């Protein structure tokens, strides 16, 4: 937790909009959130012993794959990176507002009523069900277990 | 609990309506009630190694997200903060009144009757069910377990 | 229990209707009966780090909430406090009377009859069910358990 | 039990109808039979911290409740105490008579017949059911349990 | 048992019909057979603290209850005591006769036939059911239990 | 058993029909066969403390009950004792004859055939059912139980 | 068994048909085969204390019962003893012949075929059922049992 | 087994058809195969004490039974002994031939195919069922057992 | 296994077709494959004590059985021995060819595909079923076992 | 993990598109991803002892198999290696983009709402289900186990 | 595994098509893959003691079987050995190509999506199912086990 707090402190300087700052451009996934999305060539393609293609074909495939993946992603990120960031910024703002000013107080009010219902319901159950199940429990009320033990 | 009591004492000064007081404007969630609502940029967006977009796109997305989220929330809080506080204040007052003057005495009255029913019901169950289940329990009334033990 | 007895003694002086007495006006919930109804501002509203509204909005919301809740409750208690107390006083008197003079003797009479039925029913069950379940219990009447134990 | 016997002795003097006697007017529930019917003001009404009504309203409510409850009960007890006592006295006399002269001998006669039926039924069950369930019990007649034990 | 035998001896003198004898008029329930029928005033009526009726009402109720119960029972016992005793005497005589001269020999005859049926049925069950259930028991015939034990 | 043999010897003298003999007229139930049929006055009627009838009524009831029971039984036994004994004597003779000359040899013949069927059926069951249930038993064939033990 | 062999030797002399021999006329049930058929007077009739009939009635009943039973059985045995013995002799001879010359070889032939079917069926079951149930057994293949032990 | 081998050796001399040999005419059931078919008089007929028929009747019955059984069997064995032996000799020869030249090779061929199917089916089951049941086994994957132990 | 290898070596000399060799004509069932087909006279026919036929009949039956079985089998083996051997030789050759050139490679190809399906299916099951059953396992997640131990 | 990190470092140099580099052409399956696809001649074809084909046939089959498999694979890899690499490169780029800019933020938003629902649902369940199941648990609330232990 | 690696090295020399090499013509099933296909004469045909055919018939059968099996297989292997090897070579090449260039990358892509679904589904299950089953687990939340231990 201490680590996350330090991070927040550092980030709190950053969030002063208007100031320009250098944030970590190299490690873009500090929480390993999208680790499972990472793809290398040897994760997708592999030739076992005995079924090797010609060297040229294999080298060519490798370069084709890496190049096409990289270029395509850069183009797509330029196109949709900005709009997505804007959209999700507004979404999270509205969600925060809804949770802070509506859901929070409603939950408090709901738990007050629920505390009352719980006492009511618990008393009823203890009144009507407990004697029944205690009676059923008499099935196990007199087990006689004759244990004859023989060591070979 | 001692902590919450101290807090109440401190707050009891505050609740003198009419007096102006400085309450904690920095830490606005002392009970970590809405901890799960907090959103940072790296909680939403992350690029694993090998699929990095251009640095400009990434920096731009970051600024867009933070800015739009902050501005939008401030606008929304100005619009709905006051009315919500007023509404929920009245709601909780009415709920308290209903619980204190109606539900409380009703529950007391209900528990008096229930105590009577419980004695009635328990006697019936013990009269009619107990002999049955004690009889069923005779199934386990004479278990003979011949245990032949061999250490290898 | 000793505590509750002392309380009763103290209260027994109070219950001399006609005499004026000072009862505890500060602690109005000595048995913590309505603890779950208590509501503070920070129980309903909380802003996590990173989504803080402007200070003025937050302070204003706080005052609005506390004021409206307090005022509304005082008005409501003045209106319905007296009638409710009167109504519930009469209700509990009638309920006490009904329990003391009707339910009590009826339960005694009922338990006399029930004791007779219980003996009748128990004899029937022991006559007809016990041999059946003792017979079923013969399933577990000759368990042979060959235990071969090997320590690695 | 010894206590109850002493009580009976003491009461046996009292039950000489016609003689006047002083019985315990202060403790009217020596067996705590109707303990659950007792109601105090703080069992019904309670205000948690932060939602206190004006002191006058609270004091007034208290007096109203206690007074109305007490007066109402005294009126009702005067009205129905005597008739109820008479009615239940006759009821218990008839119930005692019925139990002593009818139910008692009938139960004796019933148990004589039942003892005969029980012997008949038990012999039938042992004849037809016992071999079946002993046969079913052969399922557990040769359990081989190879226990390989490894301490880490 | 020794006690009951002594009692019988003492009673055998009594049962000489025609002779007058003094039997125990004080303790009329030596076997506590009808203990559950006994009713006192405090078993039926009880006033908890805080809901006491006026002393006169309570004393009056007590006397009314005891008196009405006692008088009513004496009247009823005079009316129906004799006829009931006569009726049940004849009933028990006929029941004894039926049991001694009919049921007894019939049960003997029935058990002779039943012993034969039991041998027949047991042989059938052992022939056809035992192999089946021994076969089912092979489910538990080779349990291998690898127990890895780790003490923390 | 030795006791029963002695009894038989003694009785074997008695069973010489034609000779007159003195058999035990006092103890007419040596095997306690009809113990449960015995009825005394205090087994049927009992008055708990507090509900005593007048002494005369109680004494009168006692005499009425004993007298009517005794007289009625003697009359009935004179009427039906002889015919019953004759009837049951013929019944038991015919039953003995049937069991000795028919049922006995039939059971022997039946057990010869049954021994053959049993071998046939057992072989079938072992052939077809054993492999199935041994296969089902493989469910319990590799239980791995990791036991983590912590003493508090 | 040794006892039964000796008996056979002794009897083997007897079974020389044509020679006259003295066999045990007193003990006619050496294997206690029909022990449960034996009936005495006190097994059928019994009078508990307190319900004794007149001595003459009881003595008369005893003589009637014994006499009628004995005479009736002798008449019946004379009538049906011989024919029954003849009939059952022929029956057992035919049954022996059938078992020795037909059932015996048939069972041998049947077991030869059954041994073949058993191998066929066992292989099928082990092929198709074993993998299924071993798979089901994986349910119990990794039980983790955290045992927290606390001695009070 | 050694015993059975010796027997075979001895019998192998006998089976030289054409030579005449002395085989055991006294003990005609060396393997106790038809032990359950043996019937003596006392296995079928028995008279308990108290119900003895006249001595002449009993002796006569004994002789009738033994004689009729013996004669009848000898006649039947002469009639059907030879044909039965011939018939079963041919039957067993044909059965042996069928088993040796047809069933034997067929079973070998069948087991070759079955070995293949077993591998195929086992792989399918391990592929599709094992993950499912391992998943179900997670139900028992984290049992927490709080054991509170109290010695009385 | 070593034994079977030696046997193979010895047999490998034999399988040189064209060379003449002496193989074991005495022991024609070295693997006890058809042990259950062997039939002797005393396995089929047996006379218990007391039901012996005349000596001549028994000796005659024995000779008839052995002779007919032996002759019949020799005739049948001459007729069908050769054709059967030829037929099964061709059958096994074709079966071997089919298994070696078709089934073998097909199984290899099938297992390659199956390995892929297994990974696919296992991932699906672990994704969707594991959380469900881990959740169900919470039923056993907090067992509290209060053990009260009493040594008698 | 350290190993995979080193690999990534080494690969990060390689992924500079435009630079030519030598990657491992010999070991083309470093993660043994397609180990199960590898096929040798002896994995598909095998002749057991006793059914050997002529040496020429076997050698010829071996060469035919290896040659056809190798040539065919090289032709196919030349044809489809490049297009496949290109296609999958584009696919993975689009998938990465979709996961990073859409799925990531959506999951964050979803978990915020879910945290709220979880608190709501958990409170309801604890209120209404807990008392019921605690009541059911009373079945096991009073087990009496009489253990009689006998060492043989 | 080391053994299989050595084998691969040795085989890697062999797989140079065009070079001639000597591979093991004697042991044609090094992995015992087709062990279950091997058939000897004594695996198919066996004559138990007592049912031996004439020596000539048995010798003749043996030679016929071995010869026909060997010749038939050689003819079949010459006919179908080559085509089968060619066919399966092409098959395995195509299968390898499909697995390496299509299935491999598809599985990688599928697992990326699945990782996302798993997180989504797991959160839902933990939110809605965990409270329910924890509630059900309260059944086992208070087991009281009274153990009465008696050593005989």
Coordinates of C-alpha atoms in Angstrom, one line a residue, chain H residues 3-124:
Chain H
X3 CA -3.5 -82.6 -4.0
X4 CA -5.4 -82.1 -7.3
X5 CA -2.3 -82.8 -9.3
X6 CA -1.7 -86.1 -7.5
X7 CA -5.3 -87.0 -8.1
X8 CA -4.9 -86.2 -11.8
X9 CA -1.8 -88.5 -12.0
X10 CA -3.7 -91.3 -10.4
X11 CA -6.7 -90.7 -12.7
X12 CA -4.5 -90.5 -15.8
X13 CA -3.8 -94.2 -15.4
X14 CA -7.5 -94.8 -15.1
X15 CA -8.4 -92.9 -18.2
X16 CA -6.6 -95.5 -20.4
X17 CA -9.8 -96.7 -21.9
X18 CA -9.7 -100.4 -22.5
X19 CA -7.9 -101.3 -19.3
X20 CA -10.0 -102.3 -16.4
X21 CA -9.3 -100.5 -13.1
X22 CA -10.7 -100.3 -9.5
X23 CA -11.8 -96.8 -8.7
X24 CA -13.2 -95.8 -5.3
X25 CA -16.7 -97.2 -5.0
X26 CA -17.2 -96.3 -1.4
X27 CA -16.5 -92.5 -1.4
X28 CA -18.4 -91.4 -4.4
X29 CA -18.3 -87.7 -3.7
X30 CA -14.5 -86.9 -3.1
X31 CA -15.0 -83.1 -3.7
X32 CA -18.2 -82.9 -1.5
X33 CA -19.9 -81.5 -4.6
X34 CA -23.4 -82.9 -3.7
X35 CA -23.1 -82.7 0.1
X36 CA -26.2 -80.6 0.3
X37 CA -28.3 -83.3 -1.4
X38 CA -27.8 -85.8 1.5
X39 CA -31.0 -86.5 3.5
X40 CA -31.5 -88.5 6.7
X41 CA -34.7 -89.2 8.6
X42 CA -33.9 -86.8 11.5
X43 CA -33.3 -84.0 9.0
X44 CA -36.9 -84.2 7.8
X45 CA -39.0 -85.4 10.8
X46 CA -38.7 -84.4 14.4
X47 CA -41.1 -84.4 17.4
X48 CA -40.5 -81.9 20.2
X49 CA -41.1 -82.9 23.9
X50 CA -44.7 -83.0 24.8
X51 CA -46.1 -83.9 21.4
X52 CA -44.8 -87.5 21.0
X53 CA -46.8 -89.9 18.9
X54 CA -47.1 -93.6 19.9
X55 CA -43.8 -95.6 19.6
X56 CA -45.2 -97.9 17.0
X57 CA -46.2 -95.1 14.7
X58 CA -42.8 -93.4 15.0
X59 CA -40.8 -96.6 14.3
X60 CA -43.1 -97.5 11.4
X61 CA -42.7 -94.1 9.9
X62 CA -38.9 -94.3 10.1
X63 CA -38.7 -97.6 8.3
X64 CA -41.2 -96.6 5.6
X65 CA -39.2 -93.4 4.8
X66 CA -35.8 -95.1 4.6
X67 CA -37.0 -98.0 2.6
X68 CA -39.0 -96.1 0.0
X69 CA -36.2 -93.6 -0.5
X70 CA -33.5 -96.2 -1.0
X71 CA -35.5 -98.5 -3.4
X72 CA -36.9 -95.7 -5.5
X73 CA -33.4 -94.2 -6.0
X74 CA -31.8 -97.5 -7.1
X75 CA -34.5 -98.1 -9.6
X76 CA -34.1 -94.6 -11.1
X77 CA -30.4 -94.8 -11.2
X78 CA -30.5 -98.1 -13.1
X79 CA -32.9 -96.6 -15.6
X80 CA -31.2 -93.3 -16.3
X81 CA -27.5 -93.6 -15.2
X82 CA -26.2 -95.0 -18.4
X83 CA -27.9 -92.7 -20.9
X84 CA -27.1 -89.7 -18.9
X85 CA -23.4 -90.6 -18.8
X86 CA -23.3 -91.1 -22.5
X87 CA -25.1 -87.9 -23.3
X88 CA -23.0 -85.7 -21.0
X89 CA -19.8 -87.3 -22.4
X90 CA -20.7 -86.2 -26.0
X91 CA -21.8 -82.8 -24.7
X92 CA -18.5 -82.1 -23.0
X93 CA -16.5 -83.3 -26.0
X94 CA -18.3 -80.9 -28.3
X95 CA -18.0 -78.1 -25.8
X96 CA -14.3 -78.7 -25.4
X97 CA -13.8 -78.7 -29.2
X98 CA -15.7 -75.5 -29.6
X99 CA -13.8 -73.7 -26.9
X100 CA -10.3 -74.9 -28.0
X101 CA -10.6 -74.3 -31.8
X102 CA -13.0 -71.3 -32.0
X103 CA -13.4 -69.4 -28.8
X104 CA -9.7 -69.4 -27.9
X105 CA -8.4 -67.7 -31.1
X106 CA -11.4 -65.4 -31.3
X107 CA -10.7 -64.1 -27.8
X108 CA -7.0 -63.4 -28.8
X109 CA -8.1 -61.5 -31.9
X110 CA -10.7 -59.6 -29.9
X111 CA -8.2 -58.5 -27.2
X112 CA -5.9 -57.1 -29.9
X113 CA -8.7 -54.9 -31.2
X114 CA -9.8 -54.0 -27.7
X115 CA -6.3 -52.9 -26.7
X116 CA -6.4 -50.4 -29.6
X117 CA -9.9 -49.1 -28.6
X118 CA -8.9 -48.8 -25.0
X119 CA -6.0 -46.4 -25.9
X120 CA -8.3 -44.4 -28.1
X121 CA -11.1 -44.1 -25.5
X122 CA -8.7 -43.4 -22.6
X123 CA -7.2 -40.5 -24.5
X124 CA -10.6 -39.0 -25.2

